[in-house]
Structure formats: structure tokens, C-alpha cells
Amino acid sequence: MAFPQTRLRRLRRTGALRSLVRETRLAASDLVLPLFVTHGSDVREPIGAMPGVERLSIEHAVAEAGEAAGLGLPGVLLFGIPATKDAEGSGAWDEEGVVQLATRAIKEAHPDLLVITDLCLCEYTDHGHCGLLADDGEVDNDATLELLARAAVAQARAGADLIAPSDMMDGRVGAIRAALDEEGFTHTPILAYSAKFSSAFYGPFREAAGSTPAFGDRRGYQMDPANADEALREVRLDVEEGADVVMVKPALPYLDVIRRVKDETRMPVAAYHVSGEYAALKAAAQAGYLDERAAVLETLTSIRRAGADIVITYHAKDAARWLRQS
Ligand code: PBG
């Protein structure tokens, strides 16, 4: 009887065997929770397209951060919704800006939880673009670098553990590194949104942060979704300029890019499972089309399997709870 000798199913028969040979582990310690921090007090505003996610004023953000820490998440990623916006985005570097205030409050209450601050101007500019506009309406790259550097220093001064530039200006990692070093923050690492694609999946975030560009779009600075070689060039430049962790964003449509970045750089890699990816899974689950828990854990595992060490996801708290039970 000459049946084939390979029997892959032998190791799939029981949970214990499957666990023994599992190649990729997903743990709460891999997941970072994004938080939308808004001005004002006692504010909790639900975000339409992101069920379960709210804009939180600082005291609620502190409580949410405490919950995240209690669930074993290593950190939170802060986005700010300022009271007022202007052409330069001055709320980004204001010492009393909403992210700076929230960072201080969270670090004071939960010193061991990492506070990662998203660094971009689009939440703070009245036109919604990620940088300063030149007279012709284009984003002025080099003038923007100075403002980003200033904002990075303000975030570091507030106690941010990692600075995460998401603007996609050329040369910003080098500019931010130089400014941080000059101000004595030589130990503050940079988590660079290195390969950030111009994606339809950011829609719900822009509603949440009120950062939809007033005109045009972000294709002049964010990456073309069709390009993977270019993503590697972006990543290499950021590493040369001093990035400590590199990020690919969004996650699921770019798993191939995550894998290549990991293989070709061997850097710590983060992947951002973005608002639209969250919204799509939530909507399908709410319609009864998908089992939310199974679909979310499978998705997050696939992002880890592709090569991400860190997954930034709005599902982080739920996933941490589910992983605890499993
Ligand atoms: C700011 C920024 C965006 C996201 C993270 N940082 C929006 C954008 O670039 O339009 C998107 C995150 C998400 O969709 O969850 N530049």
C-alpha cells in the first residue's frame, strides 16, 4: 500500500499540537491602541464609521489609557483634535496643545505605558493638508520640516516615548532627529510612517480627526498604492536619516510590502491596521456576515505573519481581551 508518507494533518489534529507548531504568535504585547484626544472636558463623541471608537477629552483618554495598560497593551498612539485650526497648524507645537497636555496627563497616571505621538500637521491646519502651503497651493516640503521639528520637540518635552511622523515630507526624519538631539532628546526614538500609501482606507479617520483636505488630495506626498520598490526606497531613506522603527500603512492591502520591508531591512517593523480596515470588519460583523472575534484575530495574525513586530489597531482592546480568554 503506497500511500504518500507526508501526513501534514498529523500535527493539526488537536489544539495542543497546533499550538506546539504554530509559527506566528499574536499577543496583547504586540498591539498599540490609537486614541483620538479632543479639547474640552467630559467629552466622549462616538465616531460614526468606527463603532466602539470615540473622541475623548483628556480625562477620558487617561482612563482609556489605563484600561489599555490593564489589558497588557504596551502603548497608545495619540492623535489630537484641537479647539482651533490655522494655516500653519500651530496647535501641533503649542506647549499647551491637546496632544502635549494629554501626553503629560497619561504619563503621569500610567508611567509604564508607552505614549507614542502621531506627528503631522493635518489635524491642526485649517486646510487639512499635512504641511504648509506655498502660494501655488502645493505643500511646501522644506518649510514644513521646520514646523514638524518644532512639534516633535514639543511632544518630546511633554514626555512622549516615541515620536511618529506621518506627514510623508521628504527629509523629515533627519530634520526631526537633528532637532530632538539639539534639544537634548537623544534618547527619544522615532517610529516613522515610512511607507504610507495614499489610501481610501483613511476615510473614517479623517471624519474622526476632521482632517479631510479642504481641496485636492494627498497623492502629491503619500505613496501610490501600486508601488512596492518605492516603499523600500522610502524605508531605506528613513533608516539612513535615523528612524528607529519603520511603519507600513495601511496593513492588509500591503502585506507584501510589510514582508519585503522586514526581509530587506531587518528593522523593527510596525504596521497600521487603519480606520477603514477597522470599519469594514466592524460593518460586516454588525451585519452578521462575519464572526468578529475570529475575523479580527485572523486579520491581526496575518499582519504579524507578514513580518510586522508591532500592530497598531483600533481592535487592540478587544483583541487583548479575546487573547486572554483563548
Ligand atoms: C495623519 C494621519 C492619517 C492617519 C494616520 N495619521 C490620515 C491621513 O493621512 O489622511 C490615518 C489613520 C487611519 O486611517 O486609521 N496624516
CSV table of C-alpha atoms and ligand atoms in Angstrom, one decimal:
chain,number,residue,atom,x,y,z
A,1,MET,CA,0.0,0.0,0.0
A,2,ALA,CA,1.9,3.0,-1.3
A,3,PHE,CA,0.1,6.0,0.2
A,4,PRO,CA,2.3,9.1,0.4
A,5,GLN,CA,4.3,9.3,3.6
A,6,THR,CA,3.8,13.0,4.2
A,7,ARG,CA,1.0,13.5,6.6
A,8,LEU,CA,0.7,17.2,7.3
A,9,ARG,CA,-2.6,16.6,9.1
A,10,ARG,CA,-0.9,14.7,11.9
A,11,LEU,CA,0.0,18.0,13.6
A,12,ARG,CA,-3.4,19.6,13.1
A,13,ARG,CA,-5.4,17.1,15.0
A,14,THR,CA,-5.6,18.8,18.4
A,15,GLY,CA,-5.3,22.3,19.8
A,16,ALA,CA,-2.2,21.3,21.7
A,17,LEU,CA,-0.4,20.0,18.6
A,18,ARG,CA,-1.5,23.1,16.6
A,19,SER,CA,-0.1,25.3,19.3
A,20,LEU,CA,3.1,23.4,19.5
A,21,VAL,CA,4.0,24.0,15.8
A,22,ARG,CA,2.4,27.5,15.5
A,23,GLU,CA,4.7,29.8,13.6
A,24,THR,CA,3.2,33.1,14.5
A,25,ARG,CA,2.0,34.2,17.9
A,26,LEU,CA,-0.3,37.1,18.5
A,27,ALA,CA,-0.2,38.7,21.9
A,28,ALA,CA,-1.5,41.8,23.6
A,29,SER,CA,2.1,43.0,23.9
A,30,ASP,CA,2.2,43.3,20.0
A,31,LEU,CA,-0.7,45.7,19.8
A,32,VAL,CA,-0.9,49.5,20.1
A,33,LEU,CA,-4.2,51.4,20.6
A,34,PRO,CA,-4.7,54.7,18.7
A,35,LEU,CA,-6.6,57.3,20.7
A,36,PHE,CA,-8.4,60.5,19.4
A,37,VAL,CA,-7.9,63.1,22.1
A,38,THR,CA,-10.1,66.2,21.8
A,39,HIS,CA,-10.1,69.6,23.5
A,40,GLY,CA,-12.7,70.3,26.2
A,41,SER,CA,-13.7,68.4,29.2
A,42,ASP,CA,-16.0,65.4,29.7
A,43,VAL,CA,-16.3,64.8,26.0
A,44,ARG,CA,-16.9,61.3,24.6
A,45,GLU,CA,-18.0,61.6,21.0
A,46,PRO,CA,-18.7,58.5,19.0
A,47,ILE,CA,-17.3,58.3,15.5
A,48,GLY,CA,-19.9,57.3,13.0
A,49,ALA,CA,-17.9,55.0,10.8
A,50,MET,CA,-15.9,53.5,13.7
A,51,PRO,CA,-18.3,51.8,16.1
A,52,GLY,CA,-16.7,51.5,19.5
A,53,VAL,CA,-14.2,54.3,18.9
A,54,GLU,CA,-14.8,57.8,20.4
A,55,ARG,CA,-13.1,61.1,20.5
A,56,LEU,CA,-12.1,61.6,24.1
A,57,SER,CA,-11.3,64.6,26.2
A,58,ILE,CA,-8.1,64.3,28.2
A,59,GLU,CA,-9.5,62.8,31.4
A,60,HIS,CA,-11.3,60.1,29.5
A,61,ALA,CA,-8.2,59.5,27.4
A,62,VAL,CA,-6.3,58.9,30.6
A,63,ALA,CA,-8.9,56.4,31.7
A,64,GLU,CA,-8.8,54.7,28.4
A,65,ALA,CA,-5.0,54.5,28.5
A,66,GLY,CA,-5.3,52.9,32.0
A,67,GLU,CA,-7.7,50.3,30.6
A,68,ALA,CA,-5.2,49.6,27.7
A,69,ALA,CA,-2.4,49.2,30.2
A,70,GLY,CA,-4.5,46.9,32.3
A,71,LEU,CA,-5.1,44.7,29.3
A,72,GLY,CA,-1.4,44.3,28.7
A,73,LEU,CA,-1.1,46.7,25.7
A,74,PRO,CA,2.3,48.2,25.6
A,75,GLY,CA,1.3,51.7,24.4
A,76,VAL,CA,-1.2,54.1,22.9
A,77,LEU,CA,-0.8,56.3,19.8
A,78,LEU,CA,-2.2,59.8,20.2
A,79,PHE,CA,-4.0,62.0,17.7
A,80,GLY,CA,-5.2,65.5,18.6
A,81,ILE,CA,-8.3,67.4,17.7
A,82,PRO,CA,-7.6,71.0,18.6
A,83,ALA,CA,-10.1,73.7,19.5
A,84,THR,CA,-9.0,75.9,16.7
A,85,LYS,CA,-7.0,75.4,13.5
A,86,ASP,CA,-4.9,77.8,11.5
A,87,ALA,CA,-2.9,77.9,8.2
A,88,GLU,CA,0.3,76.7,9.9
A,89,GLY,CA,-1.1,74.1,12.2
A,90,SER,CA,0.3,75.8,15.3
A,91,GLY,CA,-1.6,73.5,17.6
A,92,ALA,CA,0.9,70.8,16.7
A,93,TRP,CA,3.7,72.5,18.6
A,94,ASP,CA,1.9,74.6,21.2
A,95,GLU,CA,3.2,73.5,24.6
A,96,GLU,CA,-0.5,73.6,25.7
A,97,GLY,CA,-1.7,71.7,22.6
A,98,VAL,CA,-4.1,68.9,23.1
A,99,VAL,CA,-1.6,66.1,22.4
A,100,GLN,CA,1.0,67.7,24.6
A,101,LEU,CA,-1.4,68.0,27.5
A,102,ALA,CA,-2.7,64.5,27.0
A,103,THR,CA,0.8,63.1,26.9
A,104,ARG,CA,1.7,64.7,30.2
A,105,ALA,CA,-1.6,63.5,31.8
A,106,ILE,CA,-1.2,59.9,30.6
A,107,LYS,CA,2.5,59.6,31.6
A,108,GLU,CA,1.7,61.0,35.0
A,109,ALA,CA,-1.1,58.5,35.6
A,110,HIS,CA,0.4,55.5,33.8
A,111,PRO,CA,4.2,56.0,33.6
A,112,ASP,CA,4.9,52.5,32.3
A,113,LEU,CA,2.6,52.8,29.3
A,114,LEU,CA,4.3,54.0,26.2
A,115,VAL,CA,2.9,57.2,24.7
A,116,ILE,CA,3.5,57.4,21.0
A,117,THR,CA,2.6,60.7,19.5
A,118,ASP,CA,1.5,61.0,15.8
A,119,LEU,CA,3.3,63.9,14.3
A,120,CYS,CA,1.6,65.6,11.4
A,121,LEU,CA,0.0,69.0,10.7
A,122,CYS,CA,-3.2,67.8,9.0
A,123,GLU,CA,-5.2,67.7,12.3
A,124,TYR,CA,-4.1,71.3,13.0
A,125,THR,CA,-4.2,73.1,9.7
A,126,ASP,CA,-7.4,74.8,8.6
A,127,HIS,CA,-6.9,73.5,5.0
A,128,GLY,CA,-6.4,69.9,6.2
A,129,HIS,CA,-3.1,69.3,4.4
A,130,CYS,CA,-0.1,67.7,6.1
A,131,GLY,CA,2.1,70.7,5.6
A,132,LEU,CA,2.5,74.4,5.0
A,133,LEU,CA,1.0,75.6,1.7
A,134,ALA,CA,3.1,77.6,-0.8
A,135,ASP,CA,1.4,80.3,-2.9
A,136,ASP,CA,0.6,77.9,-5.6
A,137,GLY,CA,-1.4,75.7,-3.2
A,138,GLU,CA,1.3,72.9,-3.2
A,139,VAL,CA,2.6,71.7,0.1
A,140,ASP,CA,6.0,73.3,0.7
A,141,ASN,CA,8.3,70.4,1.8
A,142,ASP,CA,11.2,72.2,3.4
A,143,ALA,CA,9.2,74.9,5.1
A,144,THR,CA,7.1,72.1,6.6
A,145,LEU,CA,10.2,70.3,8.0
A,146,GLU,CA,10.9,73.2,10.4
A,147,LEU,CA,7.3,73.1,11.8
A,148,LEU,CA,7.4,69.3,12.2
A,149,ALA,CA,10.8,69.6,14.0
A,150,ARG,CA,9.3,72.1,16.4
A,151,ALA,CA,6.2,69.9,17.0
A,152,ALA,CA,8.5,66.9,17.6
A,153,VAL,CA,10.4,68.8,20.3
A,154,ALA,CA,7.1,69.9,21.9
A,155,GLN,CA,5.9,66.3,22.0
A,156,ALA,CA,9.2,65.0,23.5
A,157,ARG,CA,9.2,67.8,26.1
A,158,ALA,CA,5.7,66.7,27.1
A,159,GLY,CA,7.1,63.2,27.7
A,160,ALA,CA,6.3,61.3,24.5
A,161,ASP,CA,8.2,57.9,24.5
A,162,LEU,CA,8.3,57.7,20.7
A,163,ILE,CA,7.7,60.3,18.0
A,164,ALA,CA,5.8,59.1,15.0
A,165,PRO,CA,5.9,61.3,11.9
A,166,SER,CA,3.0,60.6,9.5
A,167,ASP,CA,3.3,63.5,7.1
A,168,MET,CA,5.4,62.0,4.3
A,169,MET,CA,7.5,65.0,3.6
A,170,ASP,CA,11.0,64.2,2.2
A,171,GLY,CA,13.8,64.5,4.8
A,172,ARG,CA,11.5,64.8,7.8
A,173,VAL,CA,13.1,62.0,9.8
A,174,GLY,CA,16.5,63.7,9.5
A,175,ALA,CA,15.1,67.1,10.4
A,176,ILE,CA,13.3,65.7,13.5
A,177,ARG,CA,16.3,63.7,14.6
A,178,ALA,CA,18.5,66.7,14.5
A,179,ALA,CA,16.0,68.9,16.4
A,180,LEU,CA,15.5,66.3,19.1
A,181,ASP,CA,19.2,65.8,19.5
A,182,GLU,CA,19.8,69.5,19.7
A,183,GLU,CA,17.2,69.9,22.4
A,184,GLY,CA,18.7,67.0,24.4
A,185,PHE,CA,16.2,64.3,23.5
A,186,THR,CA,18.9,62.0,22.1
A,187,HIS,CA,17.1,59.0,23.7
A,188,THR,CA,13.7,59.6,22.2
A,189,PRO,CA,13.2,57.1,19.3
A,190,ILE,CA,11.4,57.9,16.0
A,191,LEU,CA,8.8,55.5,14.7
A,192,ALA,CA,8.5,56.6,11.1
A,193,TYR,CA,5.4,56.1,9.0
A,194,SER,CA,7.9,55.3,6.2
A,195,ALA,CA,5.7,53.6,3.6
A,196,LYS,CA,2.4,55.4,4.0
A,197,PHE,CA,0.2,54.9,1.0
A,198,SER,CA,-2.4,57.3,-0.4
A,199,SER,CA,-5.3,55.1,0.7
A,200,ALA,CA,-9.1,55.1,0.5
A,201,PHE,CA,-9.0,53.3,3.9
A,202,TYR,CA,-8.2,56.5,5.8
A,203,GLY,CA,-11.8,57.8,5.2
A,204,PRO,CA,-13.2,57.2,8.7
A,205,PHE,CA,-10.1,58.6,10.4
A,206,ARG,CA,-10.5,61.9,8.5
A,207,GLU,CA,-14.0,62.1,9.8
A,208,ALA,CA,-12.8,61.4,13.3
A,209,ALA,CA,-10.0,63.9,13.2
A,210,GLY,CA,-11.7,66.4,11.0
A,211,SER,CA,-8.7,66.3,8.7
A,212,THR,CA,-10.2,65.8,5.2
A,213,PRO,CA,-8.2,68.2,2.9
A,214,ALA,CA,-10.3,71.2,2.0
A,215,PHE,CA,-9.2,70.9,-1.6
A,216,GLY,CA,-7.3,68.3,-3.6
A,217,ASP,CA,-6.0,65.1,-2.1
A,218,ARG,CA,-2.8,63.7,-0.6
A,219,ARG,CA,-1.5,62.0,-3.7
A,220,GLY,CA,1.3,64.6,-4.0
A,221,TYR,CA,3.0,63.4,-0.9
A,222,GLN,CA,1.6,60.0,0.1
A,223,MET,CA,2.6,56.9,-1.9
A,224,ASP,CA,1.0,55.5,-4.9
A,225,PRO,CA,-0.7,52.2,-3.9
A,226,ALA,CA,0.9,50.4,-6.9
A,227,ASN,CA,4.5,50.9,-5.8
A,228,ALA,CA,6.5,48.4,-3.6
A,229,ASP,CA,10.0,49.1,-4.8
A,230,GLU,CA,9.5,52.8,-4.0
A,231,ALA,CA,8.3,51.8,-0.5
A,232,LEU,CA,11.7,50.2,0.1
A,233,ARG,CA,13.4,53.4,-1.1
A,234,GLU,CA,11.3,55.3,1.4
A,235,VAL,CA,12.1,52.9,4.2
A,236,ARG,CA,15.9,53.0,3.4
A,237,LEU,CA,16.0,56.8,3.4
A,238,ASP,CA,14.2,56.9,6.8
A,239,VAL,CA,16.6,54.4,8.3
A,240,GLU,CA,19.5,56.4,7.0
A,241,GLU,CA,18.1,59.5,8.5
A,242,GLY,CA,17.7,57.9,11.9
A,243,ALA,CA,14.3,56.1,12.1
A,244,ASP,CA,14.4,53.5,14.9
A,245,VAL,CA,11.2,51.7,13.9
A,246,VAL,CA,9.6,51.8,10.4
A,247,MET,CA,6.0,51.5,9.5
A,248,VAL,CA,3.9,50.3,6.6
A,249,LYS,CA,0.3,51.7,6.4
A,250,PRO,CA,-2.4,50.5,5.8
A,251,ALA,CA,-1.8,46.9,6.6
A,252,LEU,CA,-4.0,44.3,4.9
A,253,PRO,CA,-3.8,45.7,1.4
A,254,TYR,CA,0.0,45.9,1.8
A,255,LEU,CA,1.1,42.6,3.4
A,256,ASP,CA,3.6,42.1,0.6
A,257,VAL,CA,5.2,45.4,1.4
A,258,ILE,CA,5.4,44.5,5.1
A,259,ARG,CA,7.1,41.3,4.2
A,260,ARG,CA,9.6,42.9,1.9
A,261,VAL,CA,10.4,45.7,4.4
A,262,LYS,CA,11.1,43.1,7.1
A,263,ASP,CA,13.2,40.9,4.8
A,264,GLU,CA,15.2,43.6,3.3
A,265,THR,CA,15.9,45.8,6.3
A,266,ARG,CA,15.5,43.5,9.4
A,267,MET,CA,14.4,46.7,11.3
A,268,PRO,CA,11.6,46.6,13.9
A,269,VAL,CA,8.5,47.0,11.7
A,270,ALA,CA,5.1,48.4,12.6
A,271,ALA,CA,2.0,48.0,10.6
A,272,TYR,CA,-1.0,50.2,10.9
A,273,HIS,CA,-4.4,48.5,10.5
A,274,VAL,CA,-6.2,51.7,9.7
A,275,SER,CA,-9.6,53.2,10.3
A,276,GLY,CA,-11.2,51.9,7.0
A,277,GLU,CA,-9.9,48.4,7.7
A,278,TYR,CA,-11.5,48.5,11.1
A,279,ALA,CA,-14.7,50.0,9.7
A,280,ALA,CA,-15.0,47.2,7.1
A,281,LEU,CA,-14.6,44.4,9.7
A,282,LYS,CA,-17.0,46.1,12.1
A,283,ALA,CA,-19.7,46.7,9.5
A,284,ALA,CA,-19.5,43.1,8.3
A,285,ALA,CA,-19.7,41.8,11.9
A,286,GLN,CA,-22.6,44.0,12.7
A,287,ALA,CA,-24.5,42.9,9.7
A,288,GLY,CA,-23.9,39.3,10.8
A,289,TYR,CA,-21.7,38.5,7.8
A,290,LEU,CA,-18.6,37.7,9.8
A,291,ASP,CA,-17.7,36.3,13.2
A,292,GLU,CA,-16.0,39.4,14.6
A,293,ARG,CA,-13.6,37.7,17.0
A,294,ALA,CA,-12.4,35.1,14.6
A,295,ALA,CA,-12.1,37.6,11.7
A,296,VAL,CA,-10.2,40.2,13.8
A,297,LEU,CA,-7.8,37.7,15.3
A,298,GLU,CA,-7.1,36.1,11.9
A,299,THR,CA,-6.5,39.5,10.4
A,300,LEU,CA,-4.1,40.6,13.1
A,301,THR,CA,-2.3,37.3,13.0
A,302,SER,CA,-1.9,37.7,9.2
A,303,ILE,CA,-0.3,41.1,9.7
A,304,ARG,CA,2.2,39.6,12.2
A,305,ARG,CA,2.9,36.7,9.9
A,306,ALA,CA,3.7,39.1,7.1
A,307,GLY,CA,6.5,40.4,9.2
A,308,ALA,CA,5.1,43.2,11.5
A,309,ASP,CA,6.5,43.2,15.0
A,310,ILE,CA,4.0,45.8,16.2
A,311,VAL,CA,0.4,46.2,15.0
A,312,ILE,CA,-1.4,49.5,15.5
A,313,THR,CA,-5.1,48.7,15.6
A,314,TYR,CA,-8.4,50.1,16.9
A,315,HIS,CA,-9.2,46.4,17.7
A,316,ALA,CA,-6.4,46.3,20.3
A,317,LYS,CA,-8.5,46.3,23.5
A,318,ASP,CA,-11.0,43.7,22.1
A,319,ALA,CA,-8.2,41.5,20.8
A,320,ALA,CA,-6.3,41.7,24.1
A,321,ARG,CA,-9.5,40.5,25.9
A,322,TRP,CA,-10.1,37.7,23.4
A,323,LEU,CA,-6.4,36.6,23.6
A,324,ARG,CA,-6.7,36.4,27.3
A,325,GLN,CA,-9.7,34.0,27.1
A,326,SER,CA,-8.2,31.8,24.4
B,1,PBG,C1,-2.2,61.9,9.5
B,1,PBG,C2,-2.7,60.5,9.7
B,1,PBG,C3,-3.7,59.9,9.0
B,1,PBG,C4,-3.8,58.6,9.5
B,1,PBG,C5,-2.8,58.5,10.5
B,1,PBG,N1,-2.1,59.7,10.5
B,1,PBG,C6,-4.7,60.4,8.0
B,1,PBG,C7,-4.2,60.7,6.6
B,1,PBG,O1,-3.1,60.6,6.3
B,1,PBG,O2,-5.1,61.1,5.9
B,1,PBG,C8,-4.8,57.5,9.1
B,1,PBG,C9,-5.1,56.5,10.2
B,1,PBG,C10,-6.3,55.7,10.0
B,1,PBG,O3,-6.9,55.8,8.9
B,1,PBG,O4,-6.6,55.0,10.9
B,1,PBG,N2,-1.5,62.3,8.4
